[in-house]
Short mmCIF file of C-alpha atoms in Angstrom, two decimals:
data_model
loop_
_atom_site.label_atom_id
_atom_site.label_comp_id
_atom_site.label_asym_id
_atom_site.label_seq_id
_atom_site.Cartn_x
_atom_site.Cartn_y
_atom_site.Cartn_z
CA MET A 1 85.88 -20.95 -39.02
CA LYS A 2 88.80 -20.49 -41.41
CA ILE A 3 92.07 -22.30 -41.00
CA GLY A 4 95.30 -21.17 -42.62
CA ILE A 5 98.65 -22.86 -43.00
CA VAL A 6 101.74 -20.73 -42.44
CA SER A 7 105.34 -21.89 -42.67
CA ASP A 8 108.73 -20.28 -42.71
CA SER A 9 110.83 -20.27 -45.85
CA THR A 10 112.90 -23.27 -44.74
CA CYS A 11 109.96 -25.64 -45.34
CA ASP A 12 111.30 -26.38 -48.87
CA LEU A 13 107.86 -27.24 -50.28
CA PRO A 14 107.41 -27.28 -54.06
CA GLN A 15 105.78 -24.12 -55.41
CA ASN A 16 102.79 -26.06 -56.77
CA VAL A 17 101.99 -27.40 -53.27
CA ILE A 18 102.26 -23.91 -51.76
CA THR A 19 99.96 -22.50 -54.44
CA ASP A 20 97.43 -25.37 -54.48
CA LEU A 21 97.01 -25.37 -50.69
CA GLY A 22 97.21 -21.60 -50.24
CA ILE A 23 100.12 -21.86 -47.81
CA ARG A 24 101.59 -18.56 -46.63
CA ILE A 25 105.37 -18.47 -46.50
CA VAL A 26 107.17 -16.16 -44.06
CA PRO A 27 110.74 -15.47 -45.19
CA LEU A 28 113.54 -15.88 -42.66
CA TYR A 29 116.66 -13.74 -42.55
CA ILE A 30 119.88 -15.42 -43.62
CA ASN A 31 123.04 -13.75 -42.36
CA ILE A 32 126.24 -14.19 -44.34
CA GLY A 33 129.10 -12.28 -42.79
CA ASP A 34 127.84 -8.78 -42.09
CA GLN A 35 125.03 -8.95 -44.67
CA GLY A 36 121.44 -10.07 -44.11
CA PHE A 37 119.09 -11.41 -46.79
CA LEU A 38 115.42 -12.39 -46.81
CA ASP A 39 115.22 -16.03 -47.86
CA GLY A 40 113.34 -16.39 -51.15
CA VAL A 41 113.02 -12.61 -51.54
CA GLU A 42 116.55 -11.21 -51.66
CA LEU A 43 118.27 -14.59 -51.94
CA SER A 44 117.12 -17.46 -54.15
CA ARG A 45 117.57 -21.20 -53.56
CA GLU A 46 120.20 -21.29 -56.29
CA GLU A 47 122.23 -18.54 -54.62
#
């Protein structure tokens, strides 16, 4: 049996933990005004 860990993009885990543990990240939509962005794809943490 295989077990996988999946989290949404608000988990705020360091990239090395995500990579080392093979965690899959599902991006959430962030709405700002009338615009929508995929967290971590179309909008970075810095933005």
